[in-house]
């Protein structure tokens, strides 16, 4: 627990608070994520994001508050909004230096505006990260504790994995397997889509974003069911990473939606592929709901 002055005041965020807010976001940075920028913060404060833009567009009454101590220092920040389609209050992001008590103060202050509504927290990505659509429960353990104390229930959805720079270099140094298929490259809004074809058959595809500060996000990787088991997943992964590397990527991140082991959304084979390629598990990502 962080020791703090006895008096904490919650007030609306001001422009002068932006450097302190960026410092709070940076303190919670996960491996593989780029440093937050003033431009990214400006997008987040206006409810815009390159990823999950549709979800942000659903929010109204978007507000940002900070917790300030009696020395005038910004100690925490929270964003809240309202989603009319399911009458749910939303807490898209919050940073408090992982101080449980301070997190509870900010949560209590924000939730007083929605006493009878369902509340969702950490449900989609912001412009301050690379598609981090939930809360990293080990790295943000104090925030998790405050959410649970406030009556929130977490749902385990994602496995966050990172391919470090040395592992990426080692993967790309291995020769391409024989019989490599034709790779077609399409420009996408955030990056590229690579399709593998052989003898006219579509084997699979990978979508990878333009690198940000050397980090590239793998948004999608799929092998056609009729082509599985022949190593095309690794071939596509290597091709996508090689393309991103040539554009400046030195590491890669991805989020495996493995919340249904043994079911229709079982991703155990994909996870095994990523680990063989050098990806390492960083944290589990949970979303939170109350009411």
Short mmCIF file of C-alpha atoms in Angstrom, two decimals:
data_model
loop_
_atom_site.label_atom_id
_atom_site.label_comp_id
_atom_site.label_asym_id
_atom_site.label_seq_id
_atom_site.Cartn_x
_atom_site.Cartn_y
_atom_site.Cartn_z
CA UNK A 1 0.00 0.00 0.00
CA UNK A 2 1.31 3.43 -0.94
CA UNK A 3 1.39 6.01 1.85
CA UNK A 4 -0.39 9.18 0.83
CA UNK A 5 -1.53 12.44 2.42
CA UNK A 6 -4.77 12.25 4.35
CA UNK A 7 -6.73 14.56 2.08
CA UNK A 8 -7.72 13.41 -1.40
CA UNK A 9 -9.92 15.56 -3.62
CA UNK A 10 -11.64 14.26 -6.73
CA UNK A 11 -12.19 16.86 -9.44
CA UNK A 12 -12.56 17.05 -13.23
CA UNK A 13 -9.37 16.62 -15.22
CA UNK A 14 -7.71 19.80 -16.49
CA UNK A 15 -5.29 20.37 -19.35
CA UNK A 16 -2.52 21.06 -16.85
CA UNK A 17 -3.00 17.52 -15.50
CA UNK A 18 -2.02 15.81 -18.77
CA UNK A 19 1.69 15.26 -17.95
CA UNK A 20 0.80 13.69 -14.61
CA UNK A 21 -1.82 11.46 -16.26
CA UNK A 22 0.71 10.29 -18.85
CA UNK A 23 3.11 9.45 -16.01
CA UNK A 24 0.41 7.35 -14.32
CA UNK A 25 -0.29 5.47 -17.55
CA UNK A 26 3.43 4.90 -18.09
CA UNK A 27 3.82 3.46 -14.58
CA UNK A 28 1.28 0.74 -15.47
CA UNK A 29 2.91 -0.08 -18.81
CA UNK A 30 2.94 -3.77 -19.76
CA UNK A 31 5.81 -5.45 -21.62
CA UNK A 32 5.45 -4.99 -25.37
CA UNK A 33 3.24 -1.92 -25.09
CA UNK A 34 4.47 1.41 -26.49
CA UNK A 35 4.95 4.44 -24.30
CA UNK A 36 1.79 6.56 -24.08
CA UNK A 37 1.88 9.83 -26.00
CA UNK A 38 0.19 13.20 -25.72
CA UNK A 39 -1.58 12.50 -29.00
CA UNK A 40 -2.88 9.17 -27.69
CA UNK A 41 -4.11 10.84 -24.51
CA UNK A 42 -5.91 13.49 -26.56
CA UNK A 43 -7.70 10.75 -28.49
CA UNK A 44 -8.62 8.89 -25.30
CA UNK A 45 -10.04 12.03 -23.71
CA UNK A 46 -12.26 12.69 -26.73
CA UNK A 47 -13.50 9.10 -26.89
CA UNK A 48 -11.55 7.97 -29.94
CA UNK A 49 -9.30 4.98 -30.50
CA UNK A 50 -7.81 3.27 -33.58
CA UNK A 51 -8.97 -0.06 -32.12
CA UNK A 52 -12.53 -0.61 -30.84
CA UNK A 53 -13.63 2.72 -32.35
CA UNK A 54 -17.20 1.43 -32.71
CA UNK A 55 -17.41 0.71 -28.98
CA UNK A 56 -16.15 4.17 -28.14
CA UNK A 57 -18.71 5.71 -30.47
CA UNK A 58 -21.49 4.19 -28.36
CA UNK A 59 -20.45 6.13 -25.25
CA UNK A 60 -22.03 9.38 -24.20
CA UNK A 61 -21.44 11.62 -21.18
CA UNK A 62 -17.73 10.77 -21.27
CA UNK A 63 -16.01 12.27 -18.22
CA UNK A 64 -12.52 12.22 -16.75
CA UNK A 65 -11.68 12.89 -13.12
CA UNK A 66 -8.45 12.98 -11.18
CA UNK A 67 -7.63 12.38 -7.52
CA UNK A 68 -5.47 15.17 -6.14
CA UNK A 69 -3.68 15.13 -2.78
CA UNK A 70 -3.34 18.07 -0.38
CA UNK A 71 -0.04 18.99 -2.04
CA UNK A 72 -1.81 19.46 -5.38
CA UNK A 73 -0.30 16.36 -6.96
CA UNK A 74 -2.42 14.22 -9.29
CA UNK A 75 -2.43 10.72 -7.81
CA UNK A 76 -5.01 8.97 -9.98
CA UNK A 77 -7.31 9.30 -13.00
CA UNK A 78 -10.54 7.61 -14.05
CA UNK A 79 -12.70 7.73 -17.20
CA UNK A 80 -16.44 7.06 -17.15
CA UNK A 81 -19.18 7.09 -19.75
CA UNK A 82 -22.72 5.96 -20.45
CA UNK A 83 -23.94 3.37 -22.99
CA UNK A 84 -27.60 3.83 -23.81
CA UNK A 85 -28.24 0.60 -25.75
CA UNK A 86 -27.97 -1.53 -22.60
CA UNK A 87 -28.24 1.26 -19.97
CA UNK A 88 -24.78 0.51 -18.64
CA UNK A 89 -22.21 2.80 -17.06
CA UNK A 90 -18.71 2.19 -18.40
CA UNK A 91 -15.26 2.64 -16.85
CA UNK A 92 -12.97 2.22 -19.88
CA UNK A 93 -9.69 3.05 -18.13
CA UNK A 94 -8.22 4.06 -14.78
CA UNK A 95 -4.73 4.52 -13.33
CA UNK A 96 -3.82 5.15 -9.69
CA UNK A 97 -0.26 3.99 -9.24
CA UNK A 98 -1.72 0.67 -8.05
CA UNK A 99 -2.89 2.13 -4.75
CA UNK A 100 -5.92 0.10 -3.65
CA UNK A 101 -7.32 2.77 -1.35
CA UNK A 102 -6.94 5.51 -3.92
CA UNK A 103 -8.59 3.29 -6.54
CA UNK A 104 -11.53 2.76 -4.22
CA UNK A 105 -11.88 6.51 -3.71
CA UNK A 106 -12.00 7.17 -7.45
CA UNK A 107 -14.37 4.26 -8.09
CA UNK A 108 -16.73 5.32 -5.32
CA UNK A 109 -16.78 8.90 -6.59
CA UNK A 110 -17.49 7.80 -10.17
CA UNK A 111 -20.10 5.17 -9.31
CA UNK A 112 -22.14 7.58 -7.17
CA UNK A 113 -23.48 8.96 -10.46
CA UNK A 114 -24.84 5.52 -11.40
CA UNK A 115 -26.30 4.06 -8.19
CA UNK A 116 -28.89 1.84 -9.88
CA UNK A 117 -27.12 0.93 -13.12
CA UNK A 118 -25.04 -1.99 -14.26
CA UNK A 119 -21.38 -1.05 -14.65
CA UNK A 120 -18.73 -2.44 -17.02
CA UNK A 121 -15.03 -1.81 -16.42
CA UNK A 122 -12.05 -2.38 -18.72
CA UNK A 123 -14.08 -3.73 -21.63
CA UNK A 124 -12.28 -2.32 -24.67
CA UNK A 125 -9.03 -0.80 -25.89
CA UNK A 126 -8.00 2.84 -25.62
CA UNK A 127 -5.75 5.04 -27.74
CA UNK A 128 -3.13 4.64 -25.00
CA UNK A 129 -2.34 0.99 -25.79
CA UNK A 130 -2.15 -1.61 -28.57
CA UNK A 131 -5.54 -3.25 -28.36
CA UNK A 132 -5.46 -4.01 -24.63
CA UNK A 133 -9.17 -4.81 -24.34
CA UNK A 134 -9.20 -5.82 -20.67
CA UNK A 135 -7.27 -5.48 -17.40
CA UNK A 136 -4.00 -7.34 -16.76
CA UNK A 137 -4.83 -8.95 -13.42
CA UNK A 138 -1.31 -9.72 -12.17
CA UNK A 139 0.27 -6.42 -13.13
CA UNK A 140 -2.79 -4.50 -11.87
CA UNK A 141 -3.52 -6.55 -8.75
CA UNK A 142 -4.36 -3.54 -6.57
CA UNK A 143 -6.91 -2.29 -9.11
CA UNK A 144 -8.43 -5.77 -9.26
CA UNK A 145 -8.73 -5.82 -5.46
CA UNK A 146 -10.50 -2.45 -5.45
CA UNK A 147 -12.91 -3.53 -8.18
CA UNK A 148 -13.83 -6.69 -6.29
CA UNK A 149 -14.27 -4.74 -3.06
CA UNK A 150 -16.69 -2.48 -4.96
CA UNK A 151 -18.78 -5.48 -6.01
CA UNK A 152 -17.34 -6.16 -9.46
CA UNK A 153 -16.94 -9.67 -10.84
CA UNK A 154 -14.13 -10.43 -13.26
CA UNK A 155 -14.35 -12.57 -16.37
CA UNK A 156 -11.16 -14.19 -17.68
CA UNK A 157 -11.07 -13.65 -21.46
CA UNK A 158 -7.61 -13.24 -22.90
CA UNK A 159 -4.04 -14.46 -22.69
CA UNK A 160 -1.66 -11.59 -23.41
CA UNK A 161 1.55 -12.79 -25.11
CA UNK A 162 4.67 -10.97 -26.29
CA UNK A 163 7.37 -11.96 -28.78
CA UNK A 164 10.55 -10.21 -27.50
CA UNK A 165 13.08 -8.71 -29.88
CA UNK A 166 15.61 -11.54 -29.61
CA UNK A 167 12.93 -14.18 -30.21
CA UNK A 168 11.64 -12.26 -33.24
CA UNK A 169 15.13 -12.06 -34.69
CA UNK A 170 15.69 -15.77 -34.09
CA UNK A 171 12.38 -16.70 -35.72
CA UNK A 172 13.09 -14.64 -38.82
CA UNK A 173 16.62 -16.08 -39.05
CA UNK A 174 15.26 -19.57 -39.61
CA UNK A 175 14.87 -20.45 -43.29
CA UNK A 176 11.39 -20.53 -44.75
CA UNK A 177 10.09 -24.12 -45.03
CA UNK A 178 10.08 -25.79 -48.45
CA UNK A 179 6.93 -25.45 -50.48
CA UNK A 180 6.20 -21.99 -49.10
CA UNK A 181 2.87 -20.83 -50.58
CA UNK A 182 2.20 -17.66 -52.52
CA UNK A 183 1.71 -14.80 -50.06
CA UNK A 184 -0.59 -11.97 -51.11
CA UNK A 185 -0.44 -8.70 -49.16
CA UNK A 186 -3.40 -6.35 -48.79
CA UNK A 187 -3.36 -2.95 -47.12
CA UNK A 188 -5.73 -2.62 -44.17
CA UNK A 189 -6.78 0.41 -42.14
CA UNK A 190 -4.33 -0.39 -39.34
CA UNK A 191 -1.77 -2.50 -41.18
CA UNK A 192 -1.73 -5.47 -43.54
CA UNK A 193 -3.55 -8.68 -44.32
CA UNK A 194 -1.44 -11.51 -45.70
CA UNK A 195 -3.12 -14.43 -47.46
CA UNK A 196 -1.41 -17.74 -48.24
CA UNK A 197 -2.45 -19.59 -51.39
CA UNK A 198 -1.19 -22.77 -52.98
CA UNK A 199 -2.45 -24.15 -56.27
CA UNK A 200 -5.33 -21.68 -56.05
CA UNK A 201 -6.40 -22.85 -52.58
CA UNK A 202 -6.62 -20.32 -49.75
CA UNK A 203 -4.63 -21.84 -46.89
CA UNK A 204 -5.08 -19.09 -44.33
CA UNK A 205 -4.51 -15.46 -43.44
CA UNK A 206 -2.88 -13.20 -40.88
CA UNK A 207 -3.60 -9.57 -40.02
CA UNK A 208 -0.83 -7.53 -38.42
CA UNK A 209 -0.79 -3.82 -37.59
CA UNK A 210 1.74 -1.16 -38.47
CA UNK A 211 4.38 -1.13 -35.71
CA UNK A 212 4.09 1.55 -33.04
CA UNK A 213 7.41 2.38 -31.36
CA UNK A 214 8.69 -0.96 -32.61
CA UNK A 215 5.71 -3.03 -31.38
CA UNK A 216 3.35 -4.72 -33.85
CA UNK A 217 0.01 -6.23 -32.87
CA UNK A 218 -1.12 -9.48 -34.47
CA UNK A 219 -4.85 -8.95 -34.80
CA UNK A 220 -5.83 -12.23 -36.46
CA UNK A 221 -4.37 -15.54 -37.59
CA UNK A 222 -6.44 -18.32 -39.13
CA UNK A 223 -5.70 -21.46 -41.14
CA UNK A 224 -8.42 -23.01 -43.27
CA UNK A 225 -9.77 -26.15 -41.56
CA UNK A 226 -8.90 -28.28 -44.59
CA UNK A 227 -5.29 -27.08 -44.49
CA UNK A 228 -4.56 -27.48 -40.78
CA UNK A 229 -1.83 -29.73 -39.48
CA UNK A 230 0.61 -28.99 -42.30
CA UNK A 231 2.51 -26.12 -40.67
CA UNK A 232 0.83 -23.30 -42.56
CA UNK A 233 0.08 -21.44 -39.30
CA UNK A 234 3.81 -21.05 -38.59
CA UNK A 235 4.41 -20.11 -42.21
CA UNK A 236 1.80 -17.35 -42.04
CA UNK A 237 3.07 -16.16 -38.66
CA UNK A 238 6.62 -15.93 -39.96
CA UNK A 239 5.52 -14.13 -43.14
CA UNK A 240 3.46 -11.58 -41.22
CA UNK A 241 6.22 -10.89 -38.73
CA UNK A 242 8.80 -10.58 -41.50
CA UNK A 243 6.63 -8.00 -43.25
CA UNK A 244 6.17 -6.03 -40.01
CA UNK A 245 9.90 -6.30 -39.23
CA UNK A 246 10.74 -4.69 -42.56
CA UNK A 247 8.41 -1.84 -41.53
CA UNK A 248 10.19 -1.33 -38.19
CA UNK A 249 8.73 -3.92 -35.81
CA UNK A 250 11.17 -5.29 -33.25
CA UNK A 251 8.66 -7.12 -31.08
CA UNK A 252 5.08 -8.33 -31.41
CA UNK A 253 2.06 -8.67 -29.12
CA UNK A 254 -1.15 -10.65 -29.40
CA UNK A 255 -4.24 -11.53 -27.37
CA UNK A 256 -5.53 -15.10 -27.45
CA UNK A 257 -9.25 -15.38 -26.70
CA UNK A 258 -8.92 -18.75 -24.99
CA UNK A 259 -11.84 -18.36 -22.59
CA UNK A 260 -13.54 -21.54 -23.83
CA UNK A 261 -11.08 -24.46 -23.55
CA UNK A 262 -12.45 -27.57 -25.21
CA UNK A 263 -15.29 -25.63 -26.85
CA UNK A 264 -15.90 -23.87 -30.13
CA UNK A 265 -13.45 -21.11 -29.15
CA UNK A 266 -10.67 -23.45 -28.03
CA UNK A 267 -7.35 -21.80 -28.91
CA UNK A 268 -4.98 -24.35 -27.39
CA UNK A 269 -3.44 -25.18 -30.79
CA UNK A 270 -2.87 -21.50 -31.57
CA UNK A 271 -1.34 -20.89 -28.15
CA UNK A 272 1.03 -23.83 -28.65
CA UNK A 273 2.03 -22.40 -32.04
CA UNK A 274 2.81 -19.00 -30.53
CA UNK A 275 4.87 -20.49 -27.72
CA UNK A 276 6.91 -22.59 -30.15
CA UNK A 277 7.57 -19.42 -32.14
CA UNK A 278 8.98 -17.72 -29.03
CA UNK A 279 6.00 -15.82 -27.62
CA UNK A 280 5.89 -15.68 -23.83
CA UNK A 281 2.84 -15.38 -21.58
CA UNK A 282 2.67 -11.99 -19.85
CA UNK A 283 -0.67 -11.86 -18.04
CA UNK A 284 -4.32 -12.85 -18.03
CA UNK A 285 -6.76 -10.16 -19.13
CA UNK A 286 -10.14 -9.83 -17.40
CA UNK A 287 -13.15 -7.61 -17.94
CA UNK A 288 -15.28 -6.60 -14.94
CA UNK A 289 -19.00 -6.13 -14.38
CA UNK A 290 -21.22 -5.10 -11.51
CA UNK A 291 -24.96 -5.43 -11.33
#
